[in-house]
Short mmCIF file of C-alpha atoms and ligand atoms in Angstrom, two decimals:
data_model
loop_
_atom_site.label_atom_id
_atom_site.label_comp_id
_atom_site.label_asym_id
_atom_site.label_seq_id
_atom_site.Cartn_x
_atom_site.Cartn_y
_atom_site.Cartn_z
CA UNK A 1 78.37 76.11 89.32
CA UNK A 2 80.81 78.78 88.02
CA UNK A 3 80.38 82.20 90.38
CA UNK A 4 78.67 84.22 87.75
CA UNK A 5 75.87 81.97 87.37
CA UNK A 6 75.09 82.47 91.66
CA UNK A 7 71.43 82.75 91.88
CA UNK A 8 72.47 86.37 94.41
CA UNK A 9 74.35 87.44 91.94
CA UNK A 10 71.32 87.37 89.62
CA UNK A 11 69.56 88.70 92.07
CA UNK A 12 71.70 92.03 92.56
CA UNK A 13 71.87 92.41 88.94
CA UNK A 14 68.02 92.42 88.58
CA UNK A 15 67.93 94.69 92.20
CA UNK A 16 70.27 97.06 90.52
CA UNK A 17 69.16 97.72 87.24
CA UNK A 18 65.35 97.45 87.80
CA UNK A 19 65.53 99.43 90.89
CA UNK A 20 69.13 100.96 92.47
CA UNK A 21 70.88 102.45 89.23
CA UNK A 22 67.26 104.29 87.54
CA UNK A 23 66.38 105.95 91.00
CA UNK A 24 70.19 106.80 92.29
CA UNK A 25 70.29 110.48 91.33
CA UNK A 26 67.25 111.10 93.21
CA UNK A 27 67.65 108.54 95.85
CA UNK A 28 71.10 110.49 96.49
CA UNK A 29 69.32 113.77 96.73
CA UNK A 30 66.23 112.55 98.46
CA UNK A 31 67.46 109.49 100.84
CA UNK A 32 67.36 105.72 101.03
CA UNK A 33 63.54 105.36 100.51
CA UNK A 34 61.81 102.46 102.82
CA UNK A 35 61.11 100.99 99.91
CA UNK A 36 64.51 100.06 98.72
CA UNK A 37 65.28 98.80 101.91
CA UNK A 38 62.28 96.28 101.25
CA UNK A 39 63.13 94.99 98.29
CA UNK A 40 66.86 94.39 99.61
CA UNK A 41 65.40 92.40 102.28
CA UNK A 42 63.09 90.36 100.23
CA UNK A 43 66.31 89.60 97.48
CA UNK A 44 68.37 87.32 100.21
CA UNK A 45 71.61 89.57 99.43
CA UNK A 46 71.10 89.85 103.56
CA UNK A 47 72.05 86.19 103.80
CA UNK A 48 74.81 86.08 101.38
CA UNK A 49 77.52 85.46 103.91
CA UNK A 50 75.09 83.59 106.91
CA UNK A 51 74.99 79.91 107.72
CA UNK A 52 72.40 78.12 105.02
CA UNK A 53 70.72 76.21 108.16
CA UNK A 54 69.62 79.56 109.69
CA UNK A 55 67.92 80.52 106.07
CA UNK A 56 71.41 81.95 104.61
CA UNK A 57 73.57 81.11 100.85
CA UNK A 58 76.54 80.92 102.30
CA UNK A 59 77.93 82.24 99.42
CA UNK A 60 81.78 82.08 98.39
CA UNK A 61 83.51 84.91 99.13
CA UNK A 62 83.75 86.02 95.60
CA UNK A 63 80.26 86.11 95.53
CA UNK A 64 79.89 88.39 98.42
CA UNK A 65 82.28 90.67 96.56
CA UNK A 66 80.88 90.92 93.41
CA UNK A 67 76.92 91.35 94.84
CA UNK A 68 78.79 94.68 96.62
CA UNK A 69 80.66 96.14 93.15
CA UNK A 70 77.41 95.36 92.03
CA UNK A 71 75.40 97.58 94.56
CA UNK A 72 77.51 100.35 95.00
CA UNK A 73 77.72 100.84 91.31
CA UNK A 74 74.19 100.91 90.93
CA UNK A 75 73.51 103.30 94.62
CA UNK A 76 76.29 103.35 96.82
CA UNK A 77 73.31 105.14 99.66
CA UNK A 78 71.97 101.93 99.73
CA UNK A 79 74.67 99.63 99.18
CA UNK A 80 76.11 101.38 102.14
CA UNK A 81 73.58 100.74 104.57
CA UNK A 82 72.66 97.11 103.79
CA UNK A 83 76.47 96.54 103.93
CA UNK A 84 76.62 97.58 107.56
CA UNK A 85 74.70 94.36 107.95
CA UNK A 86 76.86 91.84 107.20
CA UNK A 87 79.10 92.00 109.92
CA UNK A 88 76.29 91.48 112.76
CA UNK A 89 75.69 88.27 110.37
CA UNK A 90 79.05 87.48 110.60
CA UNK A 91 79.65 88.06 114.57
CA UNK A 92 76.49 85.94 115.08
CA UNK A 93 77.68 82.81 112.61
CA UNK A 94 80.57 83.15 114.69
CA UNK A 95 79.32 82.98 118.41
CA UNK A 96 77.87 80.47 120.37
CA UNK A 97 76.16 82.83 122.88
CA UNK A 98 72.49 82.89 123.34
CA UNK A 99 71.90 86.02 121.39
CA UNK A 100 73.11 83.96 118.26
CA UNK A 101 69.60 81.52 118.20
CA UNK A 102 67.64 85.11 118.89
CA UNK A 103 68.66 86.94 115.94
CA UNK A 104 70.87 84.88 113.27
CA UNK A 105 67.98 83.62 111.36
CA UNK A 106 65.83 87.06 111.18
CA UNK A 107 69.22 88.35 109.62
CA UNK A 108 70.39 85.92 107.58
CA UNK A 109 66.25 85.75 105.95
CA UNK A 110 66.29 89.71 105.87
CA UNK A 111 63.42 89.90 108.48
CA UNK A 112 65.44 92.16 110.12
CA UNK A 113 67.98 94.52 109.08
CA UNK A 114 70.95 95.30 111.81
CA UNK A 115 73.47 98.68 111.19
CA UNK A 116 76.80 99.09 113.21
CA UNK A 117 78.79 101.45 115.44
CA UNK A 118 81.94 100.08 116.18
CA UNK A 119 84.45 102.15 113.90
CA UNK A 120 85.17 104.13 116.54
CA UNK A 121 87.23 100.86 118.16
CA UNK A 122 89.93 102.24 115.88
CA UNK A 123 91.03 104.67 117.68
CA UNK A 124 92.06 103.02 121.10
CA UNK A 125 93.60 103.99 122.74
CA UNK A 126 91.09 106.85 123.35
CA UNK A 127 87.53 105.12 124.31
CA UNK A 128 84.60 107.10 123.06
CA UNK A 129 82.35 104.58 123.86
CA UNK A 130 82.71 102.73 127.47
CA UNK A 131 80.41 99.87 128.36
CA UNK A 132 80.73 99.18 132.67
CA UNK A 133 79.16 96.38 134.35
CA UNK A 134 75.72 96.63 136.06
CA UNK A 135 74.00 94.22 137.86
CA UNK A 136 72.09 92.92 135.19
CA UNK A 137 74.30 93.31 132.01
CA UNK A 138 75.91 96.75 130.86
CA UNK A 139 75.70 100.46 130.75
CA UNK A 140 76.92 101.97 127.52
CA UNK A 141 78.48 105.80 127.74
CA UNK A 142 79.52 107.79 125.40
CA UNK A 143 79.61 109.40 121.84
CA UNK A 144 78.96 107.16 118.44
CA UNK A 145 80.78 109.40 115.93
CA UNK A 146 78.81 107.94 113.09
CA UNK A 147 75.79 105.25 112.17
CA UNK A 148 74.24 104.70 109.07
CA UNK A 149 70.63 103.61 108.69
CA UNK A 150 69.17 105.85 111.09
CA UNK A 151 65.43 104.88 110.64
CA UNK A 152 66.40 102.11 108.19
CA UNK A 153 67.53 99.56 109.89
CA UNK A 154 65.98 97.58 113.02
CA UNK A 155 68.89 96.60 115.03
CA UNK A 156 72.33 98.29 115.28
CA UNK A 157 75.10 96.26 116.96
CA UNK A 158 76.81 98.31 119.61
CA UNK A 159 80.69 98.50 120.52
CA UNK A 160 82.20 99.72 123.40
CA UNK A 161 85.69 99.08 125.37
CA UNK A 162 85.27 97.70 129.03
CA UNK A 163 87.42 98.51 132.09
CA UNK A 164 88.90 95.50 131.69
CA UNK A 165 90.01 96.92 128.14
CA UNK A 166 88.11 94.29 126.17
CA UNK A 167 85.52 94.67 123.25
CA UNK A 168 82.34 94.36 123.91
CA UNK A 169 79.49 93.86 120.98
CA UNK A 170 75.90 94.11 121.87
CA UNK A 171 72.75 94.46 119.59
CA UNK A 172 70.36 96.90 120.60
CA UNK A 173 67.49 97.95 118.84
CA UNK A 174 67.85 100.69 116.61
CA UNK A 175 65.37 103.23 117.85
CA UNK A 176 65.50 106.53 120.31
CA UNK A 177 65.49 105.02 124.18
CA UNK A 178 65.98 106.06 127.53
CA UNK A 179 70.16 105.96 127.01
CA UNK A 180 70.27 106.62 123.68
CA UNK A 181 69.65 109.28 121.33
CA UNK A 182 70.79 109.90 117.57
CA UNK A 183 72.09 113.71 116.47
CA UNK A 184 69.96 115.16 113.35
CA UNK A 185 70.67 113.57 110.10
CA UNK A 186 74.14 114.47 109.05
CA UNK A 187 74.02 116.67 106.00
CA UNK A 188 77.45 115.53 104.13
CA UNK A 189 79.40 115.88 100.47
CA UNK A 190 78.12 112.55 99.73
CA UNK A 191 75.90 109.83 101.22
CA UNK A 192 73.27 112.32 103.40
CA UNK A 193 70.89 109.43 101.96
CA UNK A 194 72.45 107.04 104.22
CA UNK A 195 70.86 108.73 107.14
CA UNK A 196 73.82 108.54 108.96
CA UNK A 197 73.57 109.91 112.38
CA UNK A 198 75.56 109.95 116.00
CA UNK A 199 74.99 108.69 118.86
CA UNK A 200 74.95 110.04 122.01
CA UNK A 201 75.13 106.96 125.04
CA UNK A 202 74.24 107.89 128.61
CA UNK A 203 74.31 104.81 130.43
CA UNK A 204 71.89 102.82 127.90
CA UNK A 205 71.02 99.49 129.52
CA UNK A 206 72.27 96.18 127.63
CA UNK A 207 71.43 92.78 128.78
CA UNK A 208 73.83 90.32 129.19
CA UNK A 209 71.95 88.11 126.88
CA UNK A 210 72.58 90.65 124.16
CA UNK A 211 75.85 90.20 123.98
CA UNK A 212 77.78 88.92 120.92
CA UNK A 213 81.41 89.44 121.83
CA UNK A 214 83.55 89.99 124.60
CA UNK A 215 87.08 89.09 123.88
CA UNK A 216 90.58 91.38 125.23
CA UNK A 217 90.58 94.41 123.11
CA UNK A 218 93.87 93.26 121.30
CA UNK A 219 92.42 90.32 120.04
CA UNK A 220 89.53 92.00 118.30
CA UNK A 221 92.17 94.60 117.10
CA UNK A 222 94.85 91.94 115.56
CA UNK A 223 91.71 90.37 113.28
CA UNK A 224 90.22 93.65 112.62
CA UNK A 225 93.29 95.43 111.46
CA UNK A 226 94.25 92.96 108.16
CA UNK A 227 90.38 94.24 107.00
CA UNK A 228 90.71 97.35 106.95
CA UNK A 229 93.90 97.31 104.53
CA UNK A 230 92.29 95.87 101.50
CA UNK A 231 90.93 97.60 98.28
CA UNK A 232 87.14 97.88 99.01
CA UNK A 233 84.73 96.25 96.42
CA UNK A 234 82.56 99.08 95.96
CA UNK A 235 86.14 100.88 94.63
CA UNK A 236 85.70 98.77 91.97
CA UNK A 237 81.65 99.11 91.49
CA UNK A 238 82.04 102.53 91.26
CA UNK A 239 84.83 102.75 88.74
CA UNK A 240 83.18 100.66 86.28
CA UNK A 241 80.15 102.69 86.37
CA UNK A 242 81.95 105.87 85.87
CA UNK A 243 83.73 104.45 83.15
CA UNK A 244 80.36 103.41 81.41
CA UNK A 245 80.05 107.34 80.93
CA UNK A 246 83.21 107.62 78.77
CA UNK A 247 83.61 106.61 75.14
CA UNK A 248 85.15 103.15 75.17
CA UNK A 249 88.39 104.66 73.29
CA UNK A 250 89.61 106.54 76.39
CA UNK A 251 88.09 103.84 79.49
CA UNK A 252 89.15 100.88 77.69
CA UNK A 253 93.13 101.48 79.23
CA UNK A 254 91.46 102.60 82.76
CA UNK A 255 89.19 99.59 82.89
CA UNK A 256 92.25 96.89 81.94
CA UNK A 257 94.59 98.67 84.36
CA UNK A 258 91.46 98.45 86.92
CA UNK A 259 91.33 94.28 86.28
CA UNK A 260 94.33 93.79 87.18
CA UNK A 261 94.52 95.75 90.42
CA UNK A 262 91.07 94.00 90.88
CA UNK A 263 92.55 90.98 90.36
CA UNK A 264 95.38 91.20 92.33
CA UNK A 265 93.71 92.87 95.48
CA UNK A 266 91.66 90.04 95.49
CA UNK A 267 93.75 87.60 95.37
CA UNK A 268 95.63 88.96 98.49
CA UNK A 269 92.36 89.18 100.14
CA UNK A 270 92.07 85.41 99.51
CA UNK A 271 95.20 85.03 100.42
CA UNK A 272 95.65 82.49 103.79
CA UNK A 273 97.43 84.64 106.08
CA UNK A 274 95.87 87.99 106.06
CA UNK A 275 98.70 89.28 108.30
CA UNK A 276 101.31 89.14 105.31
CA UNK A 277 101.78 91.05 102.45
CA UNK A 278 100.68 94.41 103.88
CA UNK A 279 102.71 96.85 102.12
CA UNK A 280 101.26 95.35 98.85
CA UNK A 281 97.95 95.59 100.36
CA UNK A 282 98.04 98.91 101.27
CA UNK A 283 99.67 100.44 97.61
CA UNK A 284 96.77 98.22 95.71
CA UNK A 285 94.02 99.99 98.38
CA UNK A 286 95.67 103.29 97.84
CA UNK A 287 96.13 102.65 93.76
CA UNK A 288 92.81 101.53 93.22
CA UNK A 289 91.86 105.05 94.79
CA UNK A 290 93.96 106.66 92.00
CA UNK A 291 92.31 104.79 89.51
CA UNK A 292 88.67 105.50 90.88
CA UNK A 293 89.50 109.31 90.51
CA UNK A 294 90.52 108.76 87.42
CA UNK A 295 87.40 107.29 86.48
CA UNK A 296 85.20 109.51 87.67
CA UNK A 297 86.87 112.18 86.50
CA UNK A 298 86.57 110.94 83.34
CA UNK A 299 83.27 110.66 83.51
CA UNK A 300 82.80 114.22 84.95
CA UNK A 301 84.89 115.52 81.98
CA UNK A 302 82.46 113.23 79.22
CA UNK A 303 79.41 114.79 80.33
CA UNK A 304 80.79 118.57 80.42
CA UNK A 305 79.02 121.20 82.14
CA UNK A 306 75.36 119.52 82.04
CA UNK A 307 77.54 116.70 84.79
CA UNK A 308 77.61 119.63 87.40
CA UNK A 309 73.76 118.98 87.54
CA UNK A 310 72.16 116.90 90.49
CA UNK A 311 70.71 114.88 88.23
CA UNK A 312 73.66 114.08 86.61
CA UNK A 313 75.38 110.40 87.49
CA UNK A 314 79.20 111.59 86.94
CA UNK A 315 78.77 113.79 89.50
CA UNK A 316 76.79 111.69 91.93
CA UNK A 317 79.37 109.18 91.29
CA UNK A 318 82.64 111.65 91.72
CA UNK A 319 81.00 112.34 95.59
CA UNK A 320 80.88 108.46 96.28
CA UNK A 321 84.28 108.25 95.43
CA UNK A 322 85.56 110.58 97.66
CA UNK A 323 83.57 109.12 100.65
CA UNK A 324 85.07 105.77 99.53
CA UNK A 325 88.91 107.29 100.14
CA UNK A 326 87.82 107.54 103.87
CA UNK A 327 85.12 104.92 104.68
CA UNK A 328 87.07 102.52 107.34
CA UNK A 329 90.48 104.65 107.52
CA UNK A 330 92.66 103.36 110.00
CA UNK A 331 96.09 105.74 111.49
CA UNK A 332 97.92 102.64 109.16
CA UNK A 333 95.93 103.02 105.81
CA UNK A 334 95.80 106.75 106.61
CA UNK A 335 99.56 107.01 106.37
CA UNK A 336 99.78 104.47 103.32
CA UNK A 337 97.70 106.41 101.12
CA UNK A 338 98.97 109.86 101.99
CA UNK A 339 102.47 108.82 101.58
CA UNK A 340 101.32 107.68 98.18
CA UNK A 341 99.67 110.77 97.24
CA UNK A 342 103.15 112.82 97.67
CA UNK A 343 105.22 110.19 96.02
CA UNK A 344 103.30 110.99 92.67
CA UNK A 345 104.49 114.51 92.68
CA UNK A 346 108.14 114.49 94.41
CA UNK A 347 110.29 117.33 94.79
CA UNK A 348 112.04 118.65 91.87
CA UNK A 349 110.87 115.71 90.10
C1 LIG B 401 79.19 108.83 105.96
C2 LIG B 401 79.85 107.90 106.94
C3 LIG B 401 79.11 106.89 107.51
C4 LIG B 401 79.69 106.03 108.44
N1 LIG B 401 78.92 105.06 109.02
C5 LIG B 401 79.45 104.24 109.96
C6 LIG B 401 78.65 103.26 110.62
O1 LIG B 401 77.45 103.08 110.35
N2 LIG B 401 79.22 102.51 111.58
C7 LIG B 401 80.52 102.64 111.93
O2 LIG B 401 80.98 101.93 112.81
N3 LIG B 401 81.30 103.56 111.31
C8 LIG B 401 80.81 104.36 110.35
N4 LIG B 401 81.60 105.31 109.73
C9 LIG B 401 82.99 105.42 110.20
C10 LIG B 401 84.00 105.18 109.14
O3 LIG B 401 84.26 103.86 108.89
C11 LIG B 401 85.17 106.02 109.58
O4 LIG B 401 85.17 107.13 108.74
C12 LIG B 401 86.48 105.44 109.43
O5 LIG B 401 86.61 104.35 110.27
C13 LIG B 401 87.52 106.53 109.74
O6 LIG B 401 87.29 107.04 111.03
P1 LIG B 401 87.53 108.56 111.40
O7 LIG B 401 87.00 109.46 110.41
O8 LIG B 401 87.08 108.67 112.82
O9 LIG B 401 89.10 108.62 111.44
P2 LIG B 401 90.14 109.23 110.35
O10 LIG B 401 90.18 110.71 110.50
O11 LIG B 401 89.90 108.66 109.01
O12 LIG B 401 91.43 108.64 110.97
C14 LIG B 401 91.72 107.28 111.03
C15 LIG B 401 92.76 107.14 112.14
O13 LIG B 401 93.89 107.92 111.75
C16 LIG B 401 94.43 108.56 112.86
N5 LIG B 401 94.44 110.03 112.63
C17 LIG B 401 93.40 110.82 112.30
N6 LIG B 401 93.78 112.09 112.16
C18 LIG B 401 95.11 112.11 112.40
C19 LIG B 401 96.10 113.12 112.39
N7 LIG B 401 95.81 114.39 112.12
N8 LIG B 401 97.37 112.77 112.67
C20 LIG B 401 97.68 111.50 112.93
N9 LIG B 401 96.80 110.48 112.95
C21 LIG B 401 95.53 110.78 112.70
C22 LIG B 401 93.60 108.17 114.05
O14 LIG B 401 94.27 107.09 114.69
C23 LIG B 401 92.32 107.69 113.47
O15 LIG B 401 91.72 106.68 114.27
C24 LIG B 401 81.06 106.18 108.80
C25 LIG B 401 81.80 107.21 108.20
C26 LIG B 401 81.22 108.07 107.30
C27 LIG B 401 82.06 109.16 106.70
#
């Protein structure tokens, strides 16, 4: 079976043009109704990555890209929090600890839907979430900067740096408990429909049979770096669905230049050793950026002044785009794409 004939990726075709794309102006203004979230459980895009035994596809990772340009071209609100999702999949497929034969088939069937709050890892050496021991598992302190799916989702899968300096992942269910409470929905440029709150921990209890991880902090951060330095699908997603705004005459030279930064980003990110090539990883992240402004400028400039209107999608998608440049930013990609940014305009030049 060739990758475009996928059954998901039917699936997120049908999800995003019967559903997503039509309501994305007002989802954006409105929020991530409950209602989307059903239908994303009920499509199996929740199991694209999980094991098929435990109800998942399984899916190559091509696959798994495409279903997100897919989704974040249609509604990047939603997109963004079923995405969260995958990586409590993929931390479960990859454990053998109790919690795995607890939760890895409600997730990979889309019985339950699981958010995440470990970004903050990143910035280690400051901890802003600690988990100690306790007699019966672990206490969790501390501030979550940000979670999506406030309300959304059922689970949220918890990250906090021991004493011992490790990482520790827990799932915990995603709802206000003695230990844990969530700020007011943030209001934000773009993406206030991904009810995206934070977290404020004050020695929440964790079982020890809710763990999922617990490895030395450097070994979580030497697999979790090389991920953070590709070109994001939903780059991609979004770019082709600004450029479906523009007369073909003037996004025809965008789109090919797009493919083949596609192409090649993707090909590094299938690439066997994700620990090479990182300079070229970083300029095709920070280039695909360029072209995604491009795009949705484009698009901005196409519909004239009617695109400053909320109900407008240029201008919808121009706000996506500019959450994109700093979804997952590490101090490294951070650098990388600045350092781009001046060496369009040097000095004199
Ligand atoms: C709307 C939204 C929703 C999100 N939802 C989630 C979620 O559900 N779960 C989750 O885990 N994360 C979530 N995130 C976090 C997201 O992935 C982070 O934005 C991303 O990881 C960047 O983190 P940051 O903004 O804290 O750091 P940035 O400011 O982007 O910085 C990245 C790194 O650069 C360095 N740095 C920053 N400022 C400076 C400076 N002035 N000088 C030198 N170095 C500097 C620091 O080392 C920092 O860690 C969300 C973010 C947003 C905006």
């Amino acid at each position: 079976m060739t990758i475009a004939a996928h059954p998901l990726l039917t699936r997120a075709r049908e999800l995003a043009d019967g559903l997503l794309s039509p309501a994305a102006e007002r989802v954006d203004r409105e929020g991530v109704p409950a209602s989307h979230i059903e239908a994303v459980k009920r499509s199996g895009l929740l199991g694209v990555s999980a094991p098929v035994e435990y109800g998942g596809s399984a899916a190559p990772v091509a696959v798994v890209r495409e279903t997100a340009e897919i989704l974040a071209g249609a509604c990047c609100s939603t997109w963004f929090v079923q995405t969260q999702h995958h990586t409590p999949v993929l931390t479960l497929a990859r454990t053998a600890l109790p919690v795995r034969e607890r939760l890895l088939g409600p997730l990979a069937r889309g019985e339950l839907l699981s958010g995440v709050a470990y970004a903050h890892l990143r910035s280690h050496p400051r901890v802003p979430v600690r988990a100690r021991r306790a007699a019966d598992g672990w206490r969790f302190s501390g501030t979550v900067p940000w979670y999506t799916g406030w309300g959304l989702n059922d689970m949220l899968l918890l990250a906090g740096v021991t004493e011992d300096d490790e990482a520790l992942f827990a799932f915990v269910e995603a709802r206000e408990q003695p230990g844990l409470r969530p700020s007011e929905p943030m209001r934000l440029a773009a993406l206030t429909a991904s009810r995206t709150v934070s977290l404020d921990l004050d020695g929440l209890r964790v079982p020890e049979e809710a763990v999922a991880l617990r490895v030395p902090f450097e070994e979580w951060a030497a697999a979790d770096r090389p991920k953070t330095r590709n070109a994001s699908p939903a780059v991609f997603g979004i770019a082709e669905a600004a450029l479906k705004l523009v007369e073909e005459e003037y996004a025809a030279p965008v789109r090919a230049r797009l493919g083949e930064v596609r192409r090649r980003a993707y090909e590094l990110a299938d690439h066997p050793l994700p620990g090479e090539h990182t300079e070229e990883r970083l300029a095709l992240r920070a280039e695909a950026f360029t072209l995604l402004r491009t795009a949705t400028a484009a698009a901005v400039v196409a519909g004239g002044g009617r695109a400053m209107s909320l109900d407008h999608r240029a201008q919808r998608l121009a706000r996506e785009g500019l959450f994109l440049l700093v979804q997952g930013q590490t101090g490294e990609s951070r650098t990388a794409h600045l350092k781009r940014l001046a060496e369009r305009h040097p000095a004199g030049g």
